[in-house]
PDB file of C-alpha atoms in Angstrom:
ATOM      1  CA  MET A  26     -25.732  -1.799  10.728  1.00 41.00           C
ATOM      2  CA  THR A  27     -22.504  -3.591  11.808  1.00 42.00           C
ATOM      3  CA  ALA A  28     -22.534  -7.543  13.034  1.00 40.00           C
ATOM      4  CA  ALA A  29     -21.721  -6.155  16.378  1.00 39.00           C
ATOM      5  CA  THR A  30     -25.085  -3.625  17.090  1.00 40.00           C
ATOM      6  CA  ALA A  31     -27.103  -6.841  15.479  1.00 39.00           C
ATOM      7  CA  SER A  32     -25.951  -9.016  17.751  1.00 37.00           C
ATOM      8  CA  LEU A  33     -27.336  -6.795  21.028  1.00 38.00           C
ATOM      9  CA  PRO A  34     -30.611  -7.831  22.217  1.00 37.00           C
ATOM     10  CA  LEU A  35     -32.787  -5.074  21.270  1.00 37.00           C
ATOM     11  CA  THR A  36     -36.284  -6.143  21.020  1.00 35.00           C
ATOM     12  CA  PRO A  37     -37.942  -9.412  19.977  1.00 34.00           C
ATOM     13  CA  ALA A  38     -39.631  -7.712  17.433  1.00 34.00           C
ATOM     14  CA  LEU A  39     -37.055  -6.617  15.687  1.00 36.00           C
ATOM     15  CA  ALA A  40     -37.537  -9.388  13.087  1.00 36.00           C
ATOM     16  CA  SER A  41     -40.547  -7.456  11.370  1.00 39.00           C
ATOM     17  CA  PRO A  42     -40.083  -3.485  11.728  1.00 39.00           C
ATOM     18  CA  ARG A  43     -42.556  -2.198   9.316  1.00 42.00           C
ATOM     19  CA  ALA A  44     -45.800  -4.685  11.078  1.00 41.00           C
ATOM     20  CA  LEU A  45     -44.434  -2.670  15.076  1.00 38.00           C
ATOM     21  CA  ALA A  46     -43.303   0.701  13.346  1.00 44.00           C
ATOM     22  CA  ALA A  47     -46.915   2.195  14.733  1.00 45.00           C
ATOM     23  CA  ARG A  48     -46.428   1.001  18.471  1.00 45.00           C
ATOM     24  CA  ASP A  49     -42.789   1.037  19.380  1.00 52.00           C
ATOM     25  CA  PRO A  50     -40.476   3.101  17.124  1.00 52.00           C
ATOM     26  CA  TRP A  51     -37.241   1.567  18.880  1.00 51.00           C
ATOM     27  CA  ALA A  52     -38.197  -1.486  16.652  1.00 50.00           C
ATOM     28  CA  MET A  53     -38.086   0.328  12.521  1.00 48.00           C
ATOM     29  CA  VAL A  54     -34.369  -1.628  13.293  1.00 51.00           C
ATOM     30  CA  PRO A  55     -32.800  -0.596   9.248  1.00 46.00           C
ATOM     31  CA  SER A  56     -33.034  -3.365   6.863  1.00 47.00           C
ATOM     32  CA  LEU A  57     -29.563  -5.597   6.104  1.00 52.00           C
ATOM     33  CA  GLY A  58     -28.425  -5.199   2.939  1.00 60.00           C
ATOM     34  CA  ASN A  59     -30.789  -2.048   1.875  1.00 83.00           C
ATOM     35  CA  LEU A  60     -28.042   1.601   2.519  1.00 89.00           C
ATOM     36  CA  ASP A  61     -31.271   3.481   1.574  1.00 89.00           C
ATOM     37  CA  ALA A  62     -33.495   1.743   3.363  1.00 89.00           C
ATOM     38  CA  TYR A  63     -31.386   1.554   6.582  1.00 91.00           C
ATOM     39  CA  ILE A  64     -30.481   5.003   6.464  1.00 92.00           C
ATOM     40  CA  SER A  65     -34.989   6.009   5.794  1.00 91.00           C
ATOM     41  CA  ALA A  66     -34.831   3.702   9.074  1.00 91.00           C
ATOM     42  CA  ALA A  67     -32.287   5.238  11.122  1.00 92.00           C
ATOM     43  CA  ASN A  68     -33.282   8.886  10.765  1.00 92.00           C
ATOM     44  CA  ARG A  69     -36.633   7.919  11.936  1.00 91.00           C
ATOM     45  CA  LEU A  70     -35.598   6.474  15.067  1.00 92.00           C
ATOM     46  CA  PRO A  71     -36.609   9.077  18.035  1.00 92.00           C
ATOM     47  CA  LEU A  72     -33.797  10.599  20.018  1.00 93.00           C
ATOM     48  CA  LEU A  73     -33.734  10.549  23.375  1.00 94.00           C
ATOM     49  CA  THR A  74     -34.402  12.561  26.406  1.00 94.00           C
ATOM     50  CA  PRO A  75     -31.669  14.532  28.503  1.00 94.00           C
ATOM     51  CA  GLU A  76     -33.468  12.166  31.228  1.00 95.00           C
ATOM     52  CA  GLU A  77     -33.567   9.974  29.615  1.00 95.00           C
ATOM     53  CA  GLU A  78     -30.335   9.670  28.446  1.00 95.00           C
ATOM     54  CA  LEU A  79     -29.243   9.362  31.782  1.00 95.00           C
ATOM     55  CA  ARG A  80     -31.222   6.954  33.061  1.00 95.00           C
ATOM     56  CA  PHE A  81     -30.588   4.324  30.034  1.00 96.00           C
ATOM     57  CA  ALA A  82     -26.271   5.141  30.863  1.00 95.00           C
ATOM     58  CA  THR A  83     -26.959   4.745  34.215  1.00 95.00           C
ATOM     59  CA  ARG A  84     -28.794   1.751  34.046  1.00 95.00           C
ATOM     60  CA  LEU A  85     -25.764   0.566  31.464  1.00 95.00           C
ATOM     61  CA  ARG A  86     -22.979   1.276  33.908  1.00 93.00           C
ATOM     62  CA  GLU A  87     -24.399   0.558  37.005  1.00 94.00           C
ATOM     63  CA  HIS A  88     -26.069  -2.765  35.986  1.00 93.00           C
ATOM     64  CA  ASN A  89     -24.437  -3.506  32.724  1.00 92.00           C
ATOM     65  CA  ASP A  90     -28.733  -3.631  31.075  1.00 93.00           C
ATOM     66  CA  LEU A  91     -28.049  -4.015  27.499  1.00 93.00           C
ATOM     67  CA  GLU A  92     -31.118  -2.657  26.420  1.00 94.00           C
ATOM     68  CA  ALA A  93     -30.063   0.134  27.705  1.00 94.00           C
ATOM     69  CA  ALA A  94     -27.327  -0.138  25.244  1.00 95.00           C
ATOM     70  CA  SER A  95     -29.206  -0.778  23.104  1.00 94.00           C
ATOM     71  CA  ARG A  96     -31.363   1.984  23.165  1.00 95.00           C
ATOM     72  CA  LEU A  97     -28.431   4.440  23.491  1.00 96.00           C
ATOM     73  CA  VAL A  98     -27.254   2.859  20.371  1.00 96.00           C
ATOM     74  CA  LEU A  99     -30.083   2.819  18.034  1.00 95.00           C
ATOM     75  CA  SER A 100     -30.785   6.691  18.909  1.00 95.00           C
ATOM     76  CA  HIS A 101     -27.422   8.006  17.949  1.00 96.00           C
ATOM     77  CA  LEU A 102     -27.222   5.682  14.604  1.00 96.00           C
ATOM     78  CA  ARG A 103     -28.370   8.682  12.231  1.00 95.00           C
ATOM     79  CA  LEU A 104     -25.565  10.707  13.794  1.00 96.00           C
ATOM     80  CA  VAL A 105     -23.495   8.522  12.617  1.00 96.00           C
ATOM     81  CA  VAL A 106     -24.779   8.512   9.253  1.00 95.00           C
ATOM     82  CA  SER A 107     -24.340  12.114   9.338  1.00 95.00           C
ATOM     83  CA  ILE A 108     -20.891  12.256  10.157  1.00 95.00           C
ATOM     84  CA  SER A 109     -20.263   8.809   7.576  1.00 94.00           C
ATOM     85  CA  ARG A 110     -20.868  11.860   4.562  1.00 93.00           C
ATOM     86  CA  GLN A 111     -18.550  14.140   5.371  1.00 89.00           C
ATOM     87  CA  TYR A 112     -15.800  11.223   4.245  1.00 88.00           C
ATOM     88  CA  LEU A 113     -17.202   9.731   1.156  1.00 87.00           C
ATOM     89  CA  GLY A 114     -14.643  12.181  -0.877  1.00 78.00           C
ATOM     90  CA  TYR A 115     -12.268   9.326  -0.149  1.00 78.00           C
ATOM     91  CA  GLY A 116     -13.618   6.788  -2.485  1.00 77.00           C
ATOM     92  CA  LEU A 117     -14.407   4.395  -0.345  1.00 85.00           C
ATOM     93  CA  PRO A 118     -18.238   2.842   0.287  1.00 89.00           C
ATOM     94  CA  HIS A 119     -20.870   4.700   1.944  1.00 92.00           C
ATOM     95  CA  GLY A 120     -22.072   1.240   3.764  1.00 92.00           C
ATOM     96  CA  ASP A 121     -18.609   0.863   5.376  1.00 92.00           C
ATOM     97  CA  LEU A 122     -17.987   4.226   6.248  1.00 94.00           C
ATOM     98  CA  ILE A 123     -21.680   3.890   8.161  1.00 95.00           C
ATOM     99  CA  GLN A 124     -20.450   0.670   9.402  1.00 94.00           C
ATOM    100  CA  GLU A 125     -16.634   1.759  11.160  1.00 95.00           C
ATOM    101  CA  GLY A 126     -18.561   4.749  13.041  1.00 96.00           C
ATOM    102  CA  ASN A 127     -21.021   2.534  14.655  1.00 96.00           C
ATOM    103  CA  VAL A 128     -18.112   0.595  16.066  1.00 96.00           C
ATOM    104  CA  GLY A 129     -16.483   3.865  17.279  1.00 95.00           C
ATOM    105  CA  LEU A 130     -20.800   4.673  18.592  1.00 96.00           C
ATOM    106  CA  MET A 131     -20.739   1.125  20.642  1.00 96.00           C
ATOM    107  CA  LYS A 132     -16.905   1.784  22.502  1.00 95.00           C
ATOM    108  CA  ALA A 133     -18.271   5.299  23.224  1.00 96.00           C
ATOM    109  CA  VAL A 134     -21.468   4.251  24.889  1.00 96.00           C
ATOM    110  CA  LYS A 135     -19.702   1.266  26.503  1.00 95.00           C
ATOM    111  CA  ARG A 136     -17.514   3.663  28.236  1.00 94.00           C
ATOM    112  CA  PHE A 137     -19.909   6.621  28.222  1.00 95.00           C
ATOM    113  CA  ASP A 138     -19.660   8.588  32.067  1.00 93.00           C
ATOM    114  CA  PRO A 139     -23.256   9.424  32.407  1.00 92.00           C
ATOM    115  CA  GLY A 140     -21.484  11.385  35.798  1.00 90.00           C
ATOM    116  CA  GLN A 141     -19.128  14.034  33.668  1.00 90.00           C
ATOM    117  CA  GLY A 142     -22.027  16.123  33.070  1.00 88.00           C
ATOM    118  CA  VAL A 143     -22.268  15.487  29.011  1.00 91.00           C
ATOM    119  CA  ARG A 144     -24.414  14.380  26.324  1.00 94.00           C
ATOM    120  CA  LEU A 145     -23.458  11.347  24.707  1.00 95.00           C
ATOM    121  CA  VAL A 146     -23.821  13.064  21.412  1.00 94.00           C
ATOM    122  CA  SER A 147     -20.107  15.216  22.334  1.00 93.00           C
ATOM    123  CA  TYR A 148     -18.473  12.154  23.810  1.00 94.00           C
ATOM    124  CA  ALA A 149     -19.122  10.074  20.765  1.00 95.00           C
ATOM    125  CA  LEU A 150     -18.195  12.051  18.275  1.00 94.00           C
ATOM    126  CA  HIS A 151     -14.177  11.489  19.166  1.00 93.00           C
ATOM    127  CA  TRP A 152     -15.086   8.058  18.325  1.00 95.00           C
ATOM    128  CA  ILE A 153     -17.055   7.764  15.951  1.00 96.00           C
ATOM    129  CA  LYS A 154     -14.402   9.551  13.838  1.00 93.00           C
ATOM    130  CA  ALA A 155     -11.871   7.648  14.969  1.00 91.00           C
ATOM    131  CA  GLU A 156     -12.934   4.830  13.693  1.00 93.00           C
ATOM    132  CA  ILE A 157     -13.953   6.028  10.561  1.00 93.00           C
ATOM    133  CA  HIS A 158     -10.161   7.827  10.271  1.00 88.00           C
ATOM    134  CA  GLU A 159      -8.396   4.700  11.083  1.00 87.00           C
ATOM    135  CA  TYR A 160     -10.488   2.768   8.506  1.00 89.00           C
ATOM    136  CA  ILE A 161     -10.206   5.294   5.467  1.00 86.00           C
ATOM    137  CA  LEU A 162      -6.035   5.533   6.727  1.00 81.00           C
ATOM    138  CA  LYS A 163      -6.488   1.456   6.095  1.00 81.00           C
ATOM    139  CA  ASN A 164      -8.077   1.575   3.085  1.00 81.00           C
ATOM    140  CA  TRP A 165      -7.366   4.593   1.352  1.00 69.00           C
ATOM    141  CA  ARG A 166      -4.284   3.522  -0.666  1.00 60.00           C
ATOM    142  CA  LEU A 167      -2.323   0.365  -0.870  1.00 49.00           C
ATOM    143  CA  VAL A 168       0.866   2.194   0.944  1.00 49.00           C
ATOM    144  CA  LYS A 169      -0.328   4.111   4.298  1.00 56.00           C
ATOM    145  CA  VAL A 170       0.202   7.780   3.430  1.00 58.00           C
ATOM    146  CA  ALA A 171      -0.345   8.714   7.180  1.00 60.00           C
ATOM    147  CA  THR A 172       1.188   7.538   9.959  1.00 63.00           C
ATOM    148  CA  THR A 173       2.069  10.690  12.059  1.00 75.00           C
ATOM    149  CA  LYS A 174      -0.129  12.713  13.838  1.00 77.00           C
ATOM    150  CA  ALA A 175       0.935  16.056  12.005  1.00 78.00           C
ATOM    151  CA  GLN A 176       0.097  13.859   8.706  1.00 76.00           C
ATOM    152  CA  ARG A 177      -2.977  12.681   9.897  1.00 77.00           C
ATOM    153  CA  LYS A 178      -4.072  16.198  10.141  1.00 80.00           C
ATOM    154  CA  LEU A 179      -3.533  17.319   7.023  1.00 79.00           C
ATOM    155  CA  PHE A 180      -4.688  14.006   5.648  1.00 78.00           C
ATOM    156  CA  PHE A 181      -7.979  15.300   6.622  1.00 77.00           C
ATOM    157  CA  ASN A 182      -7.852  18.400   6.155  1.00 79.00           C
ATOM    158  CA  LEU A 183      -5.460  18.830   2.709  1.00 79.00           C
ATOM    159  CA  ARG A 184      -8.608  18.112   0.594  1.00 74.00           C
ATOM    160  CA  SER A 185     -10.874  21.255   1.979  1.00 76.00           C
ATOM    161  CA  MET A 186      -8.448  22.954   2.555  1.00 83.00           C
ATOM    162  CA  LYS A 187      -7.713  23.205  -0.771  1.00 78.00           C
ATOM    163  CA  ARG A 188     -11.306  22.989  -2.154  1.00 76.00           C
ATOM    164  CA  ASP A 189     -11.531  26.227   0.275  1.00 78.00           C
ATOM    165  CA  PHE A 190      -8.463  27.659  -1.715  1.00 76.00           C
ATOM    166  CA  LYS A 191      -9.156  26.881  -5.522  1.00 69.00           C
ATOM    167  CA  ASN A 192     -13.373  28.692  -4.866  1.00 65.00           C
ATOM    168  CA  GLY A 193     -15.443  25.140  -4.284  1.00 49.00           C
ATOM    169  CA  ALA A 194     -13.618  23.389  -7.404  1.00 48.00           C
ATOM    170  CA  ALA A 195     -14.384  19.864  -7.887  1.00 47.00           C
ATOM    171  CA  ASP A 196     -12.257  17.071  -6.104  1.00 48.00           C
ATOM    172  CA  ALA A 197     -10.281  15.953  -9.565  1.00 45.00           C
ATOM    173  CA  ASP A 198      -9.641  19.554 -10.447  1.00 48.00           C
ATOM    174  CA  VAL A 199      -8.435  20.207  -6.593  1.00 48.00           C
ATOM    175  CA  HIS A 200      -5.988  16.745  -6.760  1.00 49.00           C
ATOM    176  CA  ARG A 201      -4.441  18.058 -10.130  1.00 49.00           C
ATOM    177  CA  GLN A 202      -4.140  21.920  -9.025  1.00 63.00           C
ATOM    178  CA  SER A 203      -0.794  22.616  -6.429  1.00 74.00           C
ATOM    179  CA  LEU A 204      -0.983  24.878  -3.317  1.00 79.00           C
ATOM    180  CA  SER A 205       1.029  27.399  -4.751  1.00 82.00           C
ATOM    181  CA  SER A 206       3.714  29.092  -1.998  1.00 83.00           C
ATOM    182  CA  ALA A 207       1.278  31.248  -0.117  1.00 85.00           C
ATOM    183  CA  GLU A 208      -1.147  28.744   0.359  1.00 85.00           C
ATOM    184  CA  ILE A 209       1.376  25.945   2.008  1.00 85.00           C
ATOM    185  CA  ASP A 210       2.260  28.115   4.013  1.00 87.00           C
ATOM    186  CA  LEU A 211      -1.015  29.487   5.013  1.00 86.00           C
ATOM    187  CA  VAL A 212      -1.483  25.582   5.514  1.00 86.00           C
ATOM    188  CA  ALA A 213       1.290  24.960   7.485  1.00 85.00           C
ATOM    189  CA  ALA A 214       0.615  27.707  10.154  1.00 86.00           C
ATOM    190  CA  GLN A 215      -3.506  26.883  10.500  1.00 86.00           C
ATOM    191  CA  LEU A 216      -2.716  23.483  11.375  1.00 85.00           C
ATOM    192  CA  ASN A 217       0.563  23.900  13.334  1.00 87.00           C
ATOM    193  CA  VAL A 218       2.992  21.443  11.460  1.00 86.00           C
ATOM    194  CA  LYS A 219       5.615  22.162   8.854  1.00 86.00           C
ATOM    195  CA  ARG A 220       5.858  23.317   5.673  1.00 87.00           C
ATOM    196  CA  GLU A 221       7.301  20.217   4.511  1.00 86.00           C
ATOM    197  CA  GLU A 222       4.887  18.274   5.774  1.00 84.00           C
ATOM    198  CA  VAL A 223       2.107  19.965   3.695  1.00 84.00           C
ATOM    199  CA  ILE A 224       4.383  19.800   0.635  1.00 83.00           C
ATOM    200  CA  GLU A 225       4.953  16.115   1.682  1.00 80.00           C
ATOM    201  CA  MET A 226       1.280  15.162   1.804  1.00 80.00           C
ATOM    202  CA  GLU A 227       0.139  16.871  -1.218  1.00 79.00           C
ATOM    203  CA  THR A 228       2.142  15.158  -3.069  1.00 76.00           C
ATOM    204  CA  ARG A 229       1.251  11.519  -1.255  1.00 72.00           C
ATOM    205  CA  MET A 230      -2.642  12.685  -2.145  1.00 73.00           C
ATOM    206  CA  ALA A 231      -2.549  14.016  -5.564  1.00 69.00           C
ATOM    207  CA  GLY A 232      -0.682  10.233  -7.018  1.00 61.00           C
ATOM    208  CA  GLY A 233      -1.956   7.382  -7.833  1.00 56.00           C
ATOM    209  CA  GLU A 234      -1.293   3.404  -8.027  1.00 56.00           C
ATOM    210  CA  VAL A 235      -0.925   1.372 -10.498  1.00 56.00           C
ATOM    211  CA  ALA A 236      -0.745  -2.634 -10.032  1.00 57.00           C
ATOM    212  CA  LEU A 237       2.725  -3.830 -10.409  1.00 56.00           C
ATOM    213  CA  ASP A 238       1.604  -6.771 -12.223  1.00 59.00           C
ATOM    214  CA  PRO A 239      -1.293  -6.101 -14.638  1.00 58.00           C
ATOM    215  CA  THR A 240      -4.534  -8.618 -14.822  1.00 58.00           C
ATOM    216  CA  PRO A 241      -5.679 -10.666 -17.359  1.00 55.00           C
ATOM    217  CA  ASP A 242      -8.746  -8.088 -17.286  1.00 55.00           C
ATOM    218  CA  ASP A 243      -6.029  -5.360 -18.168  1.00 53.00           C
ATOM    219  CA  GLY A 244      -6.194  -7.150 -22.083  1.00 56.00           C
ATOM    220  CA  GLU A 245      -3.178  -8.403 -23.945  1.00 58.00           C
ATOM    221  CA  ASP A 246      -1.233  -5.476 -24.044  1.00 58.00           C
ATOM    222  CA  ALA A 247      -1.124  -4.240 -20.118  1.00 57.00           C
ATOM    223  CA  PHE A 248       2.091  -3.419 -19.277  1.00 55.00           C
ATOM    224  CA  GLY A 249       2.885  -3.158 -15.832  1.00 58.00           C
ATOM    225  CA  PRO A 250       5.709  -1.861 -13.823  1.00 57.00           C
ATOM    226  CA  ILE A 251       7.076  -5.286 -13.023  1.00 56.00           C
ATOM    227  CA  THR A 252       8.238  -5.556 -16.016  1.00 58.00           C
ATOM    228  CA  TYR A 253      11.100  -2.843 -15.424  1.00 57.00           C
ATOM    229  CA  LEU A 254      11.618  -3.104 -11.965  1.00 57.00           C
ATOM    230  CA  ALA A 255      12.433  -6.676 -12.231  1.00 56.00           C
ATOM    231  CA  ASP A 256      16.460  -7.485 -10.996  1.00 61.00           C
ATOM    232  CA  GLU A 257      17.435  -9.548 -13.920  1.00 62.00           C
ATOM    233  CA  ARG A 258      20.497 -10.236 -12.388  1.00 64.00           C
ATOM    234  CA  GLU A 259      18.366 -12.130  -9.672  1.00 63.00           C
ATOM    235  CA  GLU A 260      16.779 -14.215 -12.110  1.00 65.00           C
ATOM    236  CA  PRO A 261      17.501 -17.898 -11.538  1.00 68.00           C
ATOM    237  CA  SER A 262      18.857 -19.198 -14.993  1.00 69.00           C
ATOM    238  CA  ARG A 263      20.828 -15.805 -15.628  1.00 70.00           C
ATOM    239  CA  LEU A 264      21.902 -16.799 -12.250  1.00 69.00           C
ATOM    240  CA  ILE A 265      23.047 -20.340 -13.159  1.00 69.00           C
ATOM    241  CA  GLU A 266      24.477 -19.140 -16.584  1.00 72.00           C
ATOM    242  CA  SER A 267      26.933 -16.470 -15.025  1.00 72.00           C
ATOM    243  CA  LYS A 268      28.394 -19.370 -12.338  1.00 70.00           C
ATOM    244  CA  ARG A 269      28.486 -21.670 -15.620  1.00 69.00           C
ATOM    245  CA  ARG A 270      29.994 -19.145 -17.085  1.00 71.00           C
ATOM    246  CA  ASP A 271      32.195 -18.352 -14.300  1.00 71.00           C
ATOM    247  CA  ALA A 272      33.399 -22.042 -13.987  1.00 64.00           C
ATOM    248  CA  LEU A 273      34.419 -22.108 -17.616  1.00 63.00           C
ATOM    249  CA  ALA A 274      36.359 -19.196 -17.476  1.00 66.00           C
ATOM    250  CA  GLY A 275      38.363 -20.618 -14.747  1.00 69.00           C
ATOM    251  CA  ASP A 276      38.655 -24.346 -14.465  1.00 76.00           C
ATOM    252  CA  GLY A 277      37.657 -25.026 -17.836  1.00 76.00           C
ATOM    253  CA  ILE A 278      40.435 -23.046 -19.508  1.00 80.00           C
ATOM    254  CA  ALA A 279      42.761 -24.989 -17.296  1.00 82.00           C
ATOM    255  CA  ARG A 280      41.468 -28.450 -18.356  1.00 82.00           C
ATOM    256  CA  ALA A 281      40.905 -27.336 -21.635  1.00 83.00           C
ATOM    257  CA  LEU A 282      44.546 -26.168 -22.353  1.00 85.00           C
ATOM    258  CA  GLU A 283      45.789 -29.581 -20.659  1.00 86.00           C
ATOM    259  CA  SER A 284      44.329 -31.213 -23.851  1.00 86.00           C
ATOM    260  CA  LEU A 285      46.668 -29.686 -25.294  1.00 91.00           C
ATOM    261  CA  ASP A 286      50.115 -30.758 -26.597  1.00 91.00           C
ATOM    262  CA  PRO A 287      53.231 -28.797 -25.216  1.00 91.00           C
ATOM    263  CA  ARG A 288      54.459 -26.465 -27.923  1.00 92.00           C
ATOM    264  CA  SER A 289      50.466 -25.524 -29.110  1.00 92.00           C
ATOM    265  CA  ARG A 290      49.428 -25.133 -25.345  1.00 90.00           C
ATOM    266  CA  ARG A 291      52.919 -22.167 -25.397  1.00 90.00           C
ATOM    267  CA  ILE A 292      51.426 -20.571 -28.642  1.00 91.00           C
ATOM    268  CA  VAL A 293      48.133 -19.870 -26.789  1.00 89.00           C
ATOM    269  CA  GLU A 294      49.387 -19.117 -23.712  1.00 87.00           C
ATOM    270  CA  SER A 295      51.977 -16.855 -25.419  1.00 87.00           C
ATOM    271  CA  ARG A 296      49.593 -14.951 -27.456  1.00 85.00           C
ATOM    272  CA  TRP A 297      46.168 -14.795 -24.973  1.00 82.00           C
ATOM    273  CA  LEU A 298      46.974 -15.588 -21.352  1.00 79.00           C
ATOM    274  CA  GLN A 299      50.125 -13.428 -21.019  1.00 79.00           C
ATOM    275  CA  VAL A 300      51.106  -9.826 -21.100  1.00 70.00           C
ATOM    276  CA  LYS A 301      54.162  -8.816 -21.938  1.00 66.00           C
ATOM    277  CA  ASP A 302      56.564  -5.868 -19.040  1.00 66.00           C
ATOM    278  CA  ASP A 303      55.138  -3.455 -20.639  1.00 67.00           C
ATOM    279  CA  GLY A 304      51.810  -4.053 -20.226  1.00 62.00           C
ATOM    280  CA  SER A 305      51.197  -4.323 -24.207  1.00 68.00           C
ATOM    281  CA  GLY A 306      49.332  -7.351 -25.057  1.00 71.00           C
ATOM    282  CA  GLY A 307      50.836 -11.572 -25.309  1.00 79.00           C
ATOM    283  CA  LEU A 308      53.311 -11.881 -28.609  1.00 85.00           C
ATOM    284  CA  THR A 309      52.963 -11.599 -32.223  1.00 87.00           C
ATOM    285  CA  LEU A 310      52.978 -14.166 -34.825  1.00 90.00           C
ATOM    286  CA  HIS A 311      56.485 -13.530 -35.552  1.00 90.00           C
ATOM    287  CA  ASP A 312      57.552 -13.687 -32.432  1.00 88.00           C
ATOM    288  CA  LEU A 313      56.172 -17.356 -31.879  1.00 90.00           C
ATOM    289  CA  ALA A 314      57.518 -18.312 -35.348  1.00 91.00           C
ATOM    290  CA  ALA A 315      61.093 -17.098 -34.504  1.00 91.00           C
ATOM    291  CA  GLU A 316      61.201 -18.599 -31.561  1.00 89.00           C
ATOM    292  CA  TYR A 317      60.123 -21.990 -33.125  1.00 91.00           C
ATOM    293  CA  GLY A 318      62.369 -21.587 -36.364  1.00 92.00           C
ATOM    294  CA  VAL A 319      58.597 -21.542 -38.586  1.00 93.00           C
ATOM    295  CA  SER A 320      56.609 -19.308 -40.782  1.00 93.00           C
ATOM    296  CA  ALA A 321      54.319 -16.654 -38.788  1.00 92.00           C
ATOM    297  CA  GLU A 322      51.438 -18.441 -41.072  1.00 93.00           C
ATOM    298  CA  ARG A 323      52.144 -21.924 -39.596  1.00 93.00           C
ATOM    299  CA  ILE A 324      51.839 -20.658 -35.690  1.00 92.00           C
ATOM    300  CA  ARG A 325      48.625 -19.023 -37.310  1.00 93.00           C
ATOM    301  CA  GLN A 326      47.588 -22.907 -38.186  1.00 94.00           C
ATOM    302  CA  ILE A 327      48.874 -24.472 -34.556  1.00 93.00           C
ATOM    303  CA  GLU A 328      46.873 -21.711 -33.461  1.00 92.00           C
ATOM    304  CA  VAL A 329      43.454 -22.120 -34.244  1.00 93.00           C
ATOM    305  CA  ALA A 330      43.654 -25.386 -34.417  1.00 93.00           C
ATOM    306  CA  ALA A 331      44.820 -25.520 -30.740  1.00 91.00           C
ATOM    307  CA  MET A 332      41.613 -23.116 -30.266  1.00 90.00           C
ATOM    308  CA  LYS A 333      39.491 -25.680 -32.410  1.00 91.00           C
ATOM    309  CA  LYS A 334      40.215 -28.392 -29.397  1.00 90.00           C
ATOM    310  CA  MET A 335      40.132 -26.012 -26.346  1.00 86.00           C
ATOM    311  CA  ARG A 336      36.413 -25.216 -28.027  1.00 85.00           C
ATOM    312  CA  ALA A 337      35.075 -28.827 -28.120  1.00 86.00           C
ATOM    313  CA  ALA A 338      36.818 -29.335 -24.436  1.00 81.00           C
ATOM    314  CA  LEU A 339      35.099 -26.522 -23.054  1.00 77.00           C
ATOM    315  CA  ALA A 340      31.449 -28.004 -24.829  1.00 78.00           C
ATOM    316  CA  VAL A 341      31.835 -30.614 -22.672  1.00 76.00           C
ATOM    317  CA  GLU A 342      32.385 -29.320 -19.521  1.00 69.00           C
ATOM    318  CA  ALA A 343      29.636 -27.018 -19.906  1.00 64.00           C
ATOM    319  CA  ALA A 344      27.678 -30.279 -21.380  1.00 63.00           C
TER     320      ALA A 344
END
């Protein structure tokens, strides 16, 4: 029973239903915390005759009589229990389904107009199912699977239709078996939805959910998608490293070159930072040897010494 239902002023004897059950069946309010006891007690509550229902509904509508509202709600608790059983296949607690259905029942009682000439049971069906449907859609999956009218229609009918197609197969087997092309067309025609929507909903309902980040209960070897979904380019330490590398490649190298003598700088720039007119690399050791009138080995020695000095300068920049 929901907290909202429990708040209604039913009778003073509600605290001890067994003691008063014999002389007042309306005192048999279900016990909280025990679902079987609740269902058993709800099924023992008496139904209202059409005359009693009309009288209580009129009292509620014209005089806001909460005692009348209580009688209308309690007499239909078994209806909520019956409807909630139809949705046990979604893996949600039966007690929660009943609770949501009770919320829908109370909404129906509040809005019920006895002057329309229909029984409350017919009117309440819509409200009870609407609340249960909304609860299932919010809690069946972390990711909402049905948002449009067509998707909701498919969500609450596709399971039973697949079971009919597969001749009463178990729920788990039904999910694993895909609809054939002819079955997809049949579902689309019966529910008046697009064929593509049937395929999409079947895929959504067949898919499972995986935790992005494994919990400690999953064990030390657990592996979550967050491991390979992370964008390493945005990882803070990598961003800092990248910025530092860019700085060294720009201003850092320029300052390192300034630490060299003119000849050493000329050799490094000609060898590594300049391109010939034909698009090829910089000057060769022999080209520079001819320019300075020394051997190619001497140019190589100067280059090695210059590069060593530049690396030291860059290390200071990075520190």
